[in-house]
PDB file of C-alpha atoms in Angstrom:
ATOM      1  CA  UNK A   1      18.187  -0.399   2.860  1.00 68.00           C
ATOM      2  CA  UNK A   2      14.618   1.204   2.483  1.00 87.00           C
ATOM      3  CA  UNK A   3      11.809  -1.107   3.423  1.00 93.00           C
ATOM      4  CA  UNK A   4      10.087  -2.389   0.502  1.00 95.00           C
ATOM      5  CA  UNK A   5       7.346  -0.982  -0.568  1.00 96.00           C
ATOM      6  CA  UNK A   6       3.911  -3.096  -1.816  1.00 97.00           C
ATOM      7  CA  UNK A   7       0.193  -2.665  -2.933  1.00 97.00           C
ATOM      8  CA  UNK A   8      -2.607  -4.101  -1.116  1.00 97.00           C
ATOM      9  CA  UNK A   9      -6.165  -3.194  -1.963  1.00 95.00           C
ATOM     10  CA  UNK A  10      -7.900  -4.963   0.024  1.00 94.00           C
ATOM     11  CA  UNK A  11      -7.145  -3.447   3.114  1.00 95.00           C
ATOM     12  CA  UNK A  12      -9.986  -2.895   5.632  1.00 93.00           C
ATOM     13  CA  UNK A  13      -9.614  -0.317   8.719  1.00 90.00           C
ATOM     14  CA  UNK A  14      -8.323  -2.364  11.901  1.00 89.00           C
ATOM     15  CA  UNK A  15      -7.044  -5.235   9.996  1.00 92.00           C
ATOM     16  CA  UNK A  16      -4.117  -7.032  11.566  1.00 95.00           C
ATOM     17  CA  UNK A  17      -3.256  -9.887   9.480  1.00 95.00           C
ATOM     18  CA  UNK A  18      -2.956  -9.641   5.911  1.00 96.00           C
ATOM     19  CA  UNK A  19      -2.362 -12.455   3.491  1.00 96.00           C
ATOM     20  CA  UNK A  20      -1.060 -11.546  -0.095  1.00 96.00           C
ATOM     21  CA  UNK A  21      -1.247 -12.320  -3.436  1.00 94.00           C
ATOM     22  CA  UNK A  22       1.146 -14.488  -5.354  1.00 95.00           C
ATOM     23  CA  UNK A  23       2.829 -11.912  -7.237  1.00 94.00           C
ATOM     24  CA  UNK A  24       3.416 -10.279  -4.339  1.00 96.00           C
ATOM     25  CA  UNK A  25       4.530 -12.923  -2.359  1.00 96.00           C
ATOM     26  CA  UNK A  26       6.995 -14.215  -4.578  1.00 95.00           C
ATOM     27  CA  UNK A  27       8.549 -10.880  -4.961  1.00 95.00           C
ATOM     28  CA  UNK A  28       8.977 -10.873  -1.148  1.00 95.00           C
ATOM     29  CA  UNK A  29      10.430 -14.528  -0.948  1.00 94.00           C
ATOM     30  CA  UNK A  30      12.027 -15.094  -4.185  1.00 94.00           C
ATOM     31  CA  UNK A  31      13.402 -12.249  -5.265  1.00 95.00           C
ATOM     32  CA  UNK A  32      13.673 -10.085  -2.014  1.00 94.00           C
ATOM     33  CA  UNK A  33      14.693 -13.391  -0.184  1.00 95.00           C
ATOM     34  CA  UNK A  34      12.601 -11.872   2.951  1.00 93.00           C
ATOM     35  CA  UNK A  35      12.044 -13.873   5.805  1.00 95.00           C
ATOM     36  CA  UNK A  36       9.870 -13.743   9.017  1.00 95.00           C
ATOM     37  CA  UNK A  37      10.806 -11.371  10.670  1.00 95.00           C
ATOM     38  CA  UNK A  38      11.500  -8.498   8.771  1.00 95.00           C
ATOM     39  CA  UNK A  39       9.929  -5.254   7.465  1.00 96.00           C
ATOM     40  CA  UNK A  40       7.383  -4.201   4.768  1.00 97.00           C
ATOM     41  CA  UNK A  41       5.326  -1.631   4.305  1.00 97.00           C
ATOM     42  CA  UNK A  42       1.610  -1.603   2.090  1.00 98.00           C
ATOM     43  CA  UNK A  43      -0.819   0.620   0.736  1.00 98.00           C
ATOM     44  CA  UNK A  44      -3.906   0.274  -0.458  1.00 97.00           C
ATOM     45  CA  UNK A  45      -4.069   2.954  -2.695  1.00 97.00           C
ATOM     46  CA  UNK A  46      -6.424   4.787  -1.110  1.00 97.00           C
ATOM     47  CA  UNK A  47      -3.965   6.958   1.618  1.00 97.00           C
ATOM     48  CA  UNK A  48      -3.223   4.212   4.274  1.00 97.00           C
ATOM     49  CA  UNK A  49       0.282   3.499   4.670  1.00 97.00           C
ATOM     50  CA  UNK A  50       0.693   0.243   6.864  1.00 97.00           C
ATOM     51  CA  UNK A  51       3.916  -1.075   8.574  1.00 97.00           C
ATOM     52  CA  UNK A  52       3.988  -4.957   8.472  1.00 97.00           C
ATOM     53  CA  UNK A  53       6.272  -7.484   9.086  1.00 97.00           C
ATOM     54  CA  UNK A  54       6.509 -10.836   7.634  1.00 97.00           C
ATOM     55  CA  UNK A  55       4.772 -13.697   9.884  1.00 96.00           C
ATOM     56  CA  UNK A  56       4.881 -16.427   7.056  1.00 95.00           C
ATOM     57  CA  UNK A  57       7.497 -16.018   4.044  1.00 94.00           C
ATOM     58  CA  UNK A  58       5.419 -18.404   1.918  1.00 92.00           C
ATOM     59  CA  UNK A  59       6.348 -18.054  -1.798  1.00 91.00           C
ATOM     60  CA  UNK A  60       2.501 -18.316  -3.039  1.00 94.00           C
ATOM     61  CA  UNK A  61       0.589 -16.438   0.221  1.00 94.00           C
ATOM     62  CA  UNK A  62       3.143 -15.025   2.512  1.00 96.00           C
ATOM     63  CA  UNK A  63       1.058 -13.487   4.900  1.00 96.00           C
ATOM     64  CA  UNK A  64       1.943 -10.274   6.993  1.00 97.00           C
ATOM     65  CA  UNK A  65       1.142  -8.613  10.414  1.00 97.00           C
ATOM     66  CA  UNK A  66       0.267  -5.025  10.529  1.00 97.00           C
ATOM     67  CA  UNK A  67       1.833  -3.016  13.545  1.00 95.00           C
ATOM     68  CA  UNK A  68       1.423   0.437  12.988  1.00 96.00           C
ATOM     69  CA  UNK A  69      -1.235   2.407  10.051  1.00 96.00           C
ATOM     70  CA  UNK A  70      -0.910   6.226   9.162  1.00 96.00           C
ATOM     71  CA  UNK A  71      -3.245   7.667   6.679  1.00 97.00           C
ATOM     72  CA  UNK A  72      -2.672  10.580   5.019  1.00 97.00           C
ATOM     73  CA  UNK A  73      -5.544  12.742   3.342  1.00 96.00           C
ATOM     74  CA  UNK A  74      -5.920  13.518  -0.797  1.00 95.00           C
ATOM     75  CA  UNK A  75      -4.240  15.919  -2.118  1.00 93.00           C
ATOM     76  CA  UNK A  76      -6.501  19.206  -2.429  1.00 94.00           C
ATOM     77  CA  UNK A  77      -6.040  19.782  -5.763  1.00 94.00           C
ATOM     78  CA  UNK A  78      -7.512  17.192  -7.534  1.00 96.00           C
ATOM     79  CA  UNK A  79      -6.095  16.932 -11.219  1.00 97.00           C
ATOM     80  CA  UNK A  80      -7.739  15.272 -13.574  1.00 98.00           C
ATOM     81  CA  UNK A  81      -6.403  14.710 -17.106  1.00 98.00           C
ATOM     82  CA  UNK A  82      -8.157  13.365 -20.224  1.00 98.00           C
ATOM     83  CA  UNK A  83      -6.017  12.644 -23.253  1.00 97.00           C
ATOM     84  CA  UNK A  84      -6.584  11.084 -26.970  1.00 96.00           C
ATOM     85  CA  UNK A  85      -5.593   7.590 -26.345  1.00 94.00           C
ATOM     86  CA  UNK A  86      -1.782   7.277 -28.063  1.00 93.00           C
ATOM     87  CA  UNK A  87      -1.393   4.887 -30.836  1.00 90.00           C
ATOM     88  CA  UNK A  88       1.893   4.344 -29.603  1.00 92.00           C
ATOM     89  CA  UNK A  89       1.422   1.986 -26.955  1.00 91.00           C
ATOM     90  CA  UNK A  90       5.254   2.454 -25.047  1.00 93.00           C
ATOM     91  CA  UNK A  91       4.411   6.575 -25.448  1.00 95.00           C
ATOM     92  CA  UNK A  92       1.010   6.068 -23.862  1.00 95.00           C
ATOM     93  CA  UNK A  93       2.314   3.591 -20.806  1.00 96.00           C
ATOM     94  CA  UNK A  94       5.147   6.283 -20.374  1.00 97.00           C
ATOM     95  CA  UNK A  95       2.308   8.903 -20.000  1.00 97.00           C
ATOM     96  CA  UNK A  96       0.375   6.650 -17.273  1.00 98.00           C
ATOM     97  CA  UNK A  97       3.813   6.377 -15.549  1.00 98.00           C
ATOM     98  CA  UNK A  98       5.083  10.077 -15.413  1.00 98.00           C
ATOM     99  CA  UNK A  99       1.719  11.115 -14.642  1.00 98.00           C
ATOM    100  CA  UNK A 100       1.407   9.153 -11.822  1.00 98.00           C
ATOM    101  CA  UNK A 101       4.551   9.926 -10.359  1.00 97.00           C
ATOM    102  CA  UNK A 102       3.597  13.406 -10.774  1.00 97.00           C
ATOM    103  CA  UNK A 103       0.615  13.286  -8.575  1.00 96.00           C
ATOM    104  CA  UNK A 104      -1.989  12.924 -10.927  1.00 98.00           C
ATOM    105  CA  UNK A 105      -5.687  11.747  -9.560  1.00 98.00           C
ATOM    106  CA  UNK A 106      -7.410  10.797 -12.765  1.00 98.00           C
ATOM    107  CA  UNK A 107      -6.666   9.860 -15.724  1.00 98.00           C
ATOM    108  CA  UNK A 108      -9.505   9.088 -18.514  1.00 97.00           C
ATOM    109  CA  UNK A 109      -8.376   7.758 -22.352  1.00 97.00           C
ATOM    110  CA  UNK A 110     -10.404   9.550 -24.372  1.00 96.00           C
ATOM    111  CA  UNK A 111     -11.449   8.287 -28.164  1.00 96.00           C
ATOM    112  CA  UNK A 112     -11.921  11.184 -30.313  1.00 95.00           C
ATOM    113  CA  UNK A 113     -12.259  11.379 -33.918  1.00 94.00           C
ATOM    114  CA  UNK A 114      -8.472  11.501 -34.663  1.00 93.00           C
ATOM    115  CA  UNK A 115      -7.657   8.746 -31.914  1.00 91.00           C
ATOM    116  CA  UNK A 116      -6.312   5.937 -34.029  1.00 85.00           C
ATOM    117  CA  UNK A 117      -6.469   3.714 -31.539  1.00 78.00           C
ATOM    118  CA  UNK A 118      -9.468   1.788 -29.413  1.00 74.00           C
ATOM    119  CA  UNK A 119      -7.650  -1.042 -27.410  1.00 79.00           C
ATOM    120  CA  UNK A 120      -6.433  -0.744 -23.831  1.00 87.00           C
ATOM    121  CA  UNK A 121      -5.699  -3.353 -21.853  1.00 92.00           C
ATOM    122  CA  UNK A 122      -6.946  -1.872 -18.915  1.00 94.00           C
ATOM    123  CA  UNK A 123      -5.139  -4.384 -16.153  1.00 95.00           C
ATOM    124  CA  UNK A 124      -2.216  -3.739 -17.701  1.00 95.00           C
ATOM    125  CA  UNK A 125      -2.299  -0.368 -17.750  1.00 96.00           C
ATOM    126  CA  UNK A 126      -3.603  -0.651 -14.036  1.00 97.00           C
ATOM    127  CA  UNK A 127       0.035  -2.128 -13.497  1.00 96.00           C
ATOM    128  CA  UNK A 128       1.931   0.737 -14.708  1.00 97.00           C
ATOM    129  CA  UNK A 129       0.144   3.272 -12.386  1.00 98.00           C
ATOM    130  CA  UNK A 130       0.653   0.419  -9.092  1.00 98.00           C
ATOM    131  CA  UNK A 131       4.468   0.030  -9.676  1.00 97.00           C
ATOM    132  CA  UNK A 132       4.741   4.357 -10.538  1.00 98.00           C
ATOM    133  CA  UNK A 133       2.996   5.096  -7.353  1.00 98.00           C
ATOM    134  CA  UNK A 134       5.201   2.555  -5.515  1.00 97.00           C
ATOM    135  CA  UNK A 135       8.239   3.524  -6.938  1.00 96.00           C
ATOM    136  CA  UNK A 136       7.304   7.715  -6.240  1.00 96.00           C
ATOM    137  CA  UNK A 137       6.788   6.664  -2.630  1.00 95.00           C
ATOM    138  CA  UNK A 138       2.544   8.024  -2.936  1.00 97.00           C
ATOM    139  CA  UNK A 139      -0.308   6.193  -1.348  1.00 98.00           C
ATOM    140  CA  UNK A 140      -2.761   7.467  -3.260  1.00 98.00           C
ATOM    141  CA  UNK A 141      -3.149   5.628  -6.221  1.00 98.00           C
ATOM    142  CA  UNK A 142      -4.687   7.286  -9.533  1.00 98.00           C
ATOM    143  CA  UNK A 143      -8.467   6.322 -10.776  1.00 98.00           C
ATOM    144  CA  UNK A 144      -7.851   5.181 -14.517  1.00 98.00           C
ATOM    145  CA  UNK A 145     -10.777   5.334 -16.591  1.00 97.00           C
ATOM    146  CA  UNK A 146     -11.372   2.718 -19.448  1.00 95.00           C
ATOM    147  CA  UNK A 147     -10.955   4.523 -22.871  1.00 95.00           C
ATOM    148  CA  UNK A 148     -14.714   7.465 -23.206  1.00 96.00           C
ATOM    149  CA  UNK A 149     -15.596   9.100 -26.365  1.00 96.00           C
ATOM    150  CA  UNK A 150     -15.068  12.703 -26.288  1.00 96.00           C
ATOM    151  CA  UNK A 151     -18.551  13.966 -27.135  1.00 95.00           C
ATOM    152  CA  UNK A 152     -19.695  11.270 -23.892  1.00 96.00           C
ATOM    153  CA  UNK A 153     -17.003  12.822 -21.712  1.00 96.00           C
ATOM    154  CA  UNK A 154     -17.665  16.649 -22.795  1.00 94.00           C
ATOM    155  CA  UNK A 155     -21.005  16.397 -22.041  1.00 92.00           C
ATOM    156  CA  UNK A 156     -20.583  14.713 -18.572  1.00 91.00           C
ATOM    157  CA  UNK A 157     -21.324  16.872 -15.402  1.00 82.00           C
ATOM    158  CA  UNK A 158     -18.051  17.260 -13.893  1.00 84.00           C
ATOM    159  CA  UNK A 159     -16.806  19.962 -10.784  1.00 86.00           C
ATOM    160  CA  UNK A 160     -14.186  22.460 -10.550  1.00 94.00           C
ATOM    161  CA  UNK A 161     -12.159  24.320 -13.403  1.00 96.00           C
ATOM    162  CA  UNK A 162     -12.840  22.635 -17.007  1.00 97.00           C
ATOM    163  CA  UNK A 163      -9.749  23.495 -19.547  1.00 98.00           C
ATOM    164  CA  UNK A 164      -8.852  22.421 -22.663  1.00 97.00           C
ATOM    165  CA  UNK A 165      -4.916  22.196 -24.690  1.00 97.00           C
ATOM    166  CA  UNK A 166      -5.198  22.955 -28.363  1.00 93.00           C
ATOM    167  CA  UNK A 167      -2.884  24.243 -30.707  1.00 87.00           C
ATOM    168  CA  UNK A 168      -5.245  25.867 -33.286  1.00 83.00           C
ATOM    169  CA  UNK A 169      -3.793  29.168 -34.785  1.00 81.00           C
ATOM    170  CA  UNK A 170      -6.571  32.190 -34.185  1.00 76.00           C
ATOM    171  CA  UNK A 171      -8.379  31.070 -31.195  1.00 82.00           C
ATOM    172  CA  UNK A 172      -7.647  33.221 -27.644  1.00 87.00           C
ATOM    173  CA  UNK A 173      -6.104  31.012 -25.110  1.00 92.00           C
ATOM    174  CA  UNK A 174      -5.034  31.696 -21.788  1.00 91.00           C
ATOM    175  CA  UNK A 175      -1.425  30.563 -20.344  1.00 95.00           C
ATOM    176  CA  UNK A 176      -1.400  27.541 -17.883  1.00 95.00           C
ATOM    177  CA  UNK A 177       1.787  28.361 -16.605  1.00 94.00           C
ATOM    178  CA  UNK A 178       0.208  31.805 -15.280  1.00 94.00           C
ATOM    179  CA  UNK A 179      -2.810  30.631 -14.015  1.00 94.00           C
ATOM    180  CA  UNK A 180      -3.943  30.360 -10.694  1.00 93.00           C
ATOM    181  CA  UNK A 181      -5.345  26.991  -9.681  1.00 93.00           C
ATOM    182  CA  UNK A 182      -8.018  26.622  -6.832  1.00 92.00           C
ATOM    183  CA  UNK A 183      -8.411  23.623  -4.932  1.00 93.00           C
ATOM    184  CA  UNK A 184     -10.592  20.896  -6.028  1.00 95.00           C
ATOM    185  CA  UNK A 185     -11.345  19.349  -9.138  1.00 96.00           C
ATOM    186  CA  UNK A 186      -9.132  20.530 -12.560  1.00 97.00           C
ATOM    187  CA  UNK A 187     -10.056  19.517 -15.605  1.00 98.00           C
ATOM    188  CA  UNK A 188      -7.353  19.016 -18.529  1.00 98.00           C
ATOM    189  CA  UNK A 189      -8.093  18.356 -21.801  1.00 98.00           C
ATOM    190  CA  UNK A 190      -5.341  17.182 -24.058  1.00 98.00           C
ATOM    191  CA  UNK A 191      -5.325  16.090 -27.790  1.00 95.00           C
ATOM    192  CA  UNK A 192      -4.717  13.164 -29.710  1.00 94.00           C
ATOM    193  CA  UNK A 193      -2.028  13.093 -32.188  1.00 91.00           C
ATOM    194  CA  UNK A 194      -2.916  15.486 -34.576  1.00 91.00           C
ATOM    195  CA  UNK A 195      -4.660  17.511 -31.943  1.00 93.00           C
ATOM    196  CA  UNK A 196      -8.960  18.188 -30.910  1.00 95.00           C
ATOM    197  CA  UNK A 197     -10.306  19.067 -34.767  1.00 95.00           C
ATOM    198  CA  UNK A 198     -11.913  22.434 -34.650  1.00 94.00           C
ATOM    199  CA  UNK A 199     -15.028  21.201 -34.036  1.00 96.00           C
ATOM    200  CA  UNK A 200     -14.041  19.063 -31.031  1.00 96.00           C
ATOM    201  CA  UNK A 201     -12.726  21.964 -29.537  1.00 96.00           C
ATOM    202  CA  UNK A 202     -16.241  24.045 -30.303  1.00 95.00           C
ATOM    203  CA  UNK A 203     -17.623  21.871 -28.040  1.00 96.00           C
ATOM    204  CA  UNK A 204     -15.616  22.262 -25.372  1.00 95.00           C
ATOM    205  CA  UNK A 205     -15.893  25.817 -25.367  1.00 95.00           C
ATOM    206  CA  UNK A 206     -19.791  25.267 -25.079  1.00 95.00           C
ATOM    207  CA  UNK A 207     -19.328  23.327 -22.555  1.00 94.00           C
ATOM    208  CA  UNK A 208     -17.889  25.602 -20.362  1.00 93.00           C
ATOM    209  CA  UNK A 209     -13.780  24.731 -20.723  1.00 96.00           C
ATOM    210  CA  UNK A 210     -11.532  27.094 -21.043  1.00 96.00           C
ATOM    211  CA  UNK A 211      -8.677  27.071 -23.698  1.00 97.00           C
ATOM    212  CA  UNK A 212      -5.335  26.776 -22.620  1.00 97.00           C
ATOM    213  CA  UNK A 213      -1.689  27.001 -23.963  1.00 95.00           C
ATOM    214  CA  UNK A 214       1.397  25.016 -23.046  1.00 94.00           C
ATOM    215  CA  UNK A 215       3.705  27.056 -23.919  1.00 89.00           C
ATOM    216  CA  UNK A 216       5.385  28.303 -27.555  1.00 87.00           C
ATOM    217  CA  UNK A 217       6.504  24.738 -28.716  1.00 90.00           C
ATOM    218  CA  UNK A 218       4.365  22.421 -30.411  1.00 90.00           C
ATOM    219  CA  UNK A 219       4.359  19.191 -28.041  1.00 93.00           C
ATOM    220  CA  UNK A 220       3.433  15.510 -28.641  1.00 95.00           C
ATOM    221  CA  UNK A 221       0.107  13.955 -27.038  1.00 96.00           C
ATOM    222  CA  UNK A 222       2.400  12.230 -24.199  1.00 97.00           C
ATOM    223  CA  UNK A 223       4.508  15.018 -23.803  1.00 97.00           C
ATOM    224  CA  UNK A 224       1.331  17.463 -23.151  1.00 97.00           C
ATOM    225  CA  UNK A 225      -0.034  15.843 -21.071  1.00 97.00           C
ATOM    226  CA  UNK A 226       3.124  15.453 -18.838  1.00 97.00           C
ATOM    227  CA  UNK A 227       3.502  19.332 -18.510  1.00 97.00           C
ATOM    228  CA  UNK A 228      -0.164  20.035 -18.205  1.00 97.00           C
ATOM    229  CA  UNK A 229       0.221  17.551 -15.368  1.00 97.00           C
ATOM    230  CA  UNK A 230       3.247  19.322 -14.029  1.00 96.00           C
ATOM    231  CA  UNK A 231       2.095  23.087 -14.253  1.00 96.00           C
ATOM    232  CA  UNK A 232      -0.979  21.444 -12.185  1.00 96.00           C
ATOM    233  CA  UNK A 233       0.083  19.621  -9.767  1.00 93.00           C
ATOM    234  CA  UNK A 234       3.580  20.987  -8.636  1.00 83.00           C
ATOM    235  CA  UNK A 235       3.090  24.367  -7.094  1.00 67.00           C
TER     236      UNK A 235
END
């Protein structure tokens, strides 16, 4: 059986004893049925990976001992993608999961003027990413913006390639797939339904981003942003 696998954020270098939260702790007790004894490991989120074992299987704060810590450094690619904020709130919670898993560094919900949608419940949200990086076996947990408007975020310095998804007819765009991708910060734009309007995507192309295609198929919001995130990040 794999050691189970939580998220601690809290951790500070050359801790030994860690006490955890309630959720946590009744995960390990209740539903685990751990005892003191055996094996978990943590993460903070942040690229520590810490071997524990259980010194007090308390439902509410079962607290942990740390024996061994590894740390492994962030990716070098950093990908960033910014996406119209999905109506749909099981498509957009399926985004945050897939992206994580993918390997994804940031992710920032952006309100533009065809985003039908302005509420995010930001903790929740938060959740999604914890238990996808958990479940993917990462330590380094994705920074999740709350929900920008585009003209805020276009105009925001940012390093590193700047590109931008559309699927209007008669603009030049270059092919993701066949790009190469330095190291550092990337940049991915990607529509809301209904895609950037014309003028949206004017900006952009002030600003610096490049345009970018998919692929031939016409894709949903979620569904762009997973293969952006792919063609990205797995190479």
């Amino acid at each position: 059986m794999p050691v189970p696998f939580f998220y601690y954020a809290h951790y500070q270098t050359g801790q030994q004893q860690i006490t955890l939260d309630e959720d946590t702790s009744k995960h390990i007790v209740q539903v685990l049925r751990m005892v003191s004894g055996e094996a978990v490991n943590l993460t903070d989120g942040k690229g520590h990976l810490l071997e524990c074992t259980v010194t007090e299987a308390h439902k509410k704060h079962c607290t942990v001992a740390v024996h061994k810590t590894g740390f492994t450094a962030a990716p070098l690619r950093q990908i960033h993608i910014a996406i119209g904020l999905l109506k749909n709130a099981n498509r957009w919670e399926w985004f945050l999961e897939k992206a994580t898993e993918i390997g994804v560094s940031y992710i920032t919900p952006l309100l533009t003027k065809r985003t039908e949608k302005d509420k995010f419940r930001f903790d929740r949200m938060q959740t999604i990413c914890i238990s996808a990086m958990l479940q993917s076996q990462q330590v380094w947990l994705p920074i999740l913006a709350e929900p920008v408007a585009y003209d805020k975020f276009i105009t925001s310095k940012k390093e590193g390639l700047q590109l931008i998804a559309h699927c209007e007819e008669g603009q030049e765009r270059l092919q993701l797939a066949a790009m190469d991708i330095p190291d550092g910060e990337t940049t991915l734009l990607i529509g809301p339904e209904g895609d950037f309007t014309v003028e949206e995507i004017a900006t952009a192309l002030q600003q610096q981003y490049k345009a970018v295609s998919l692929g031939v198929t016409r894709l949903r919001t979620e569904t762009a942003g997973i293969v952006g995130a792919a063609l990205l990040c797995v190479r």
